[in-house]
mmCIF file of C-alpha atoms and ligand atoms in Angstrom:
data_model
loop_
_atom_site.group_PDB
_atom_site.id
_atom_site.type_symbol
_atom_site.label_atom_id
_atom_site.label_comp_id
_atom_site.label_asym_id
_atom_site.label_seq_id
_atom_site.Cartn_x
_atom_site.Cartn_y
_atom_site.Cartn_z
ATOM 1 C CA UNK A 1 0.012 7.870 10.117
ATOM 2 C CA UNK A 2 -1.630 8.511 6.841
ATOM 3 C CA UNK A 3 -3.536 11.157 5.628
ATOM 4 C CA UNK A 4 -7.203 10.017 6.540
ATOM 5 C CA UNK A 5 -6.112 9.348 10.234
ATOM 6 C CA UNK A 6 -4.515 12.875 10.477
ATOM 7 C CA UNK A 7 -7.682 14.632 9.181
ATOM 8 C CA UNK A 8 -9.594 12.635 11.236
ATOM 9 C CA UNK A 9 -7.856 13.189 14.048
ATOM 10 C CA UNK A 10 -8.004 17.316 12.993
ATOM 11 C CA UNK A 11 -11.757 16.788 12.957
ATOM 12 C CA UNK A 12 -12.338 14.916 16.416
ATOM 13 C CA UNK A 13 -10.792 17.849 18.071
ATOM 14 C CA UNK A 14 -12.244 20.327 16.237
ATOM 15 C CA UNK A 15 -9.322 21.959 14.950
ATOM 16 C CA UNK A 16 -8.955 23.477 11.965
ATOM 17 C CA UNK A 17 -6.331 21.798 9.479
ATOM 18 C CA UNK A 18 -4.712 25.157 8.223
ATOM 19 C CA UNK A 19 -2.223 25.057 4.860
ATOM 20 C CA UNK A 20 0.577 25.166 7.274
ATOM 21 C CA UNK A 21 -0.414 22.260 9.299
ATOM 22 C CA UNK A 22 -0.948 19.890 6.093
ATOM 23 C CA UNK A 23 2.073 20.896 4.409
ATOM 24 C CA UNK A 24 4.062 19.763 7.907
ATOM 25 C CA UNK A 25 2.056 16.695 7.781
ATOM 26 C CA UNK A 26 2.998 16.201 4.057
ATOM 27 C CA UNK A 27 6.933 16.922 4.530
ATOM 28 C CA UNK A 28 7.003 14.732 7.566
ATOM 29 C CA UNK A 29 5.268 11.986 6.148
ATOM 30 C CA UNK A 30 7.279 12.080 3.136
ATOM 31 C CA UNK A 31 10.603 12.168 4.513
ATOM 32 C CA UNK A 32 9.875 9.632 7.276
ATOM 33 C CA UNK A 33 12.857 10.150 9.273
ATOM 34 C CA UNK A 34 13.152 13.298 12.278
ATOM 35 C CA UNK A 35 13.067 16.501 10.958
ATOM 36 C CA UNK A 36 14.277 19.741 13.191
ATOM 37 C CA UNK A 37 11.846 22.795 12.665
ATOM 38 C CA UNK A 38 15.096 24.741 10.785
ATOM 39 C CA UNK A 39 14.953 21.713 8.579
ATOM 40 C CA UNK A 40 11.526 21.435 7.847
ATOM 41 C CA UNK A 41 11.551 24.861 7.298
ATOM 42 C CA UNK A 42 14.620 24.782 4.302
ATOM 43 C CA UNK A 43 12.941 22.399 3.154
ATOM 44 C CA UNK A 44 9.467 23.464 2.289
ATOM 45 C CA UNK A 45 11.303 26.891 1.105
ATOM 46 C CA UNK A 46 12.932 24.880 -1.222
ATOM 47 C CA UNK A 47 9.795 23.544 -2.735
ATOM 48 C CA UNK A 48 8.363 27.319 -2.868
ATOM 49 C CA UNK A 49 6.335 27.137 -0.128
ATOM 50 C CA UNK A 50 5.248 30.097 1.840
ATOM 51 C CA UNK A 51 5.524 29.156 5.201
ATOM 52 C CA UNK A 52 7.031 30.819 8.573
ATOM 53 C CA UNK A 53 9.450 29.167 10.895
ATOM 54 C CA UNK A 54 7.032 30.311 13.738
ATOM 55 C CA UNK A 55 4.349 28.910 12.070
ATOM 56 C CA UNK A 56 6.459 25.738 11.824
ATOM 57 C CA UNK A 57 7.046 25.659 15.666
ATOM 58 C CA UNK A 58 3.295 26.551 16.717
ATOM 59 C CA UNK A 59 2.139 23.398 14.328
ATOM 60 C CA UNK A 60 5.181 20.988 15.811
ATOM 61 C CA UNK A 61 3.576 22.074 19.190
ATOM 62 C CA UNK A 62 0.719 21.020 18.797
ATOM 63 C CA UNK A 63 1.151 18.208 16.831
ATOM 64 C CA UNK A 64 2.963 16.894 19.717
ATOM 65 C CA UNK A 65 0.115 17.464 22.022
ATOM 66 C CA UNK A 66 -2.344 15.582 19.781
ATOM 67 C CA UNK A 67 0.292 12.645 20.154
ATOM 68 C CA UNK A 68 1.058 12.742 16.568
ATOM 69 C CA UNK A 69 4.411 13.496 16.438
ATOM 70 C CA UNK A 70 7.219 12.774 18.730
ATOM 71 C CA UNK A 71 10.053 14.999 20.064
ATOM 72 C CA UNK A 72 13.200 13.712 19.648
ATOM 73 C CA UNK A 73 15.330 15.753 22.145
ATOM 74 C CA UNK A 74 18.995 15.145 21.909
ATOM 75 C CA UNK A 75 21.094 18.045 23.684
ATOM 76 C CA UNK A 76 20.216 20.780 21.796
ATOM 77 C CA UNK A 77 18.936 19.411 19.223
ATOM 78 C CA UNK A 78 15.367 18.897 18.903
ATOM 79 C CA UNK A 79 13.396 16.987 15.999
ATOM 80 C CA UNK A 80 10.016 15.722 15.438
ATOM 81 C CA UNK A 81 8.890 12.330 13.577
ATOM 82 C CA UNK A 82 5.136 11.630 12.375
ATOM 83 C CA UNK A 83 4.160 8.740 14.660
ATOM 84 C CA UNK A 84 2.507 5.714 13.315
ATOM 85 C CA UNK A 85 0.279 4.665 16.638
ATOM 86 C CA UNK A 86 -2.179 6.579 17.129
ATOM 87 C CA UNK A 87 -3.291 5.123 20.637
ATOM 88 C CA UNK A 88 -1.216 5.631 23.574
ATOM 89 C CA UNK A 89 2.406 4.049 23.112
ATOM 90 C CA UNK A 90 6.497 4.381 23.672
ATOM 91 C CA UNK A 91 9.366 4.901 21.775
ATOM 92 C CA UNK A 92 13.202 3.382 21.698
ATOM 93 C CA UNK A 93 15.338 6.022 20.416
ATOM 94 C CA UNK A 94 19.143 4.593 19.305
ATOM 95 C CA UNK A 95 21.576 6.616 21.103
ATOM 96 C CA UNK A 96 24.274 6.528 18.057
ATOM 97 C CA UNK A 97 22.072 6.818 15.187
ATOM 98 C CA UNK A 98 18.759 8.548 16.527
ATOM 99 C CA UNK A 99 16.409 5.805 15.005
ATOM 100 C CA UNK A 100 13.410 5.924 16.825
ATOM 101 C CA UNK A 101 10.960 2.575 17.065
ATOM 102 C CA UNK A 102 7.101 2.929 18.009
ATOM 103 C CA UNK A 103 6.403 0.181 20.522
ATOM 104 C CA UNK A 104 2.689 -0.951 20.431
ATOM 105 C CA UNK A 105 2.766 -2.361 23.571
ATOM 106 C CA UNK A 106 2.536 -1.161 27.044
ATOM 107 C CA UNK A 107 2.415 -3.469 30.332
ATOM 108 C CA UNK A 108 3.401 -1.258 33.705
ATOM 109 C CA UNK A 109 0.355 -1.911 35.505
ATOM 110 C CA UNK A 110 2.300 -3.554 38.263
ATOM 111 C CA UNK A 111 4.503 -0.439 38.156
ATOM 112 C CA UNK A 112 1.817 2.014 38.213
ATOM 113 C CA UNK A 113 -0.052 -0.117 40.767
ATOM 114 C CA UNK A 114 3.275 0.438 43.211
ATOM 115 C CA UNK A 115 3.499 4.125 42.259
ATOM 116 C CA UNK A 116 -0.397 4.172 43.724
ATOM 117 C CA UNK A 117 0.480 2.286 46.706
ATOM 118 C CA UNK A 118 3.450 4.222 47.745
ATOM 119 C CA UNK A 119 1.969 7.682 47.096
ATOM 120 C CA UNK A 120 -1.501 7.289 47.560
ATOM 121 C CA UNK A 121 -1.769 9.116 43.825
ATOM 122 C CA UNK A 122 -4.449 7.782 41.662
ATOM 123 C CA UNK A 123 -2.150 7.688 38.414
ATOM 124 C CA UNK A 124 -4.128 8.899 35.396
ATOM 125 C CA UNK A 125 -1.289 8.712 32.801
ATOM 126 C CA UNK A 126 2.931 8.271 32.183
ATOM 127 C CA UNK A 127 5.144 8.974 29.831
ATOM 128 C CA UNK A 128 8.695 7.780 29.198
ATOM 129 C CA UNK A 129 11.130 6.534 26.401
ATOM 130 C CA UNK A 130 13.649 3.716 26.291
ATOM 131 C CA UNK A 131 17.323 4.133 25.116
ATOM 132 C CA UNK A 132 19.860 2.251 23.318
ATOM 133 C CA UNK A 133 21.658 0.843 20.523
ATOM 134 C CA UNK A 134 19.592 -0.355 16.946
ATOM 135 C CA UNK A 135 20.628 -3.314 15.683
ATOM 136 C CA UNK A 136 22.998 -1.651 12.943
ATOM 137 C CA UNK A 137 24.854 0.517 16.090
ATOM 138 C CA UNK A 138 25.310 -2.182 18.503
ATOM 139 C CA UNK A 139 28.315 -4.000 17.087
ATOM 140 C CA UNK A 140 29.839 -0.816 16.952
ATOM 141 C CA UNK A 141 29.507 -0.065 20.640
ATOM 142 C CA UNK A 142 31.926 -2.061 22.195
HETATM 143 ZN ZN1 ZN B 1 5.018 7.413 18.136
HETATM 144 ZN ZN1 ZN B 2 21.440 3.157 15.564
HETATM 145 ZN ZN1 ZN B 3 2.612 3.363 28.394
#
């Protein structure tokens, strides 16, 4: 997301875009691949900037909550990449090479509509991510 939707975003919430939030945004959005909060973190010390590896995981947090990053979780190994979509959306995640894809579509109302039926929940929201092998991986998993 650029820099006008992730102020904006700041601002409909009413939070407060502190220097260690925007320098996460910037790093993020520069590097454009997942980036763990230990790398993040050598990272910005690298460029002289005073930030705290707590601060780092506090911002991640709530980044995530906003829905504008997305936690990559791969045994223990957790990373974060700036997502593009700002609406609600899905991810496929390449199980070789950890690419992740933002997928602008969403169709499960027939699923949701059986989750309803056989539950009698009203269902309010879902979450989930797809798996598999990017185009450049697949040959390679045979
Ligand atoms: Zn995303
Ligand atoms: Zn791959
Ligand atoms: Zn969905």
């Amino acid at each position: 997301m650029n820099k006008e939707l992730f102020k904006s975003l700041f601002k409909e919430k009413r939070l407060r875009l502190s220097h260690p939030r925007h320098l996460i945004y910037q790093e993020l959005s520069l590097v454009g691949i997942p980036l763990g909060p230990q790398e993040l973190y050598q990272r910005l010390l690298k460029k002289q900037r005073k930030i705290g590896l707590t601060s780092i995981y506090r911002s991640l947090d709530l980044f995530e909550s906003l829905g504008m990053v997305f936690k990559i979780i791969n045994g223990s190994s957790v990373k974060y990449k700036l997502c593009e979509i700002k609406d609600h959306h899905h991810h496929i995640i390449c199980k070789a090479c950890g690419d992740v894809v933002e997928l602008n579509f969403c169709d499960i109302s027939d699923w949701s509509k059986k989750v309803m039926e056989s539950t009698g929940y009203q269902v309010i929201d879902h979450q989930f991510n797809f798996y598999g092998f990017c185009k450049a991986c697949k040959p390679l998993q045979k």
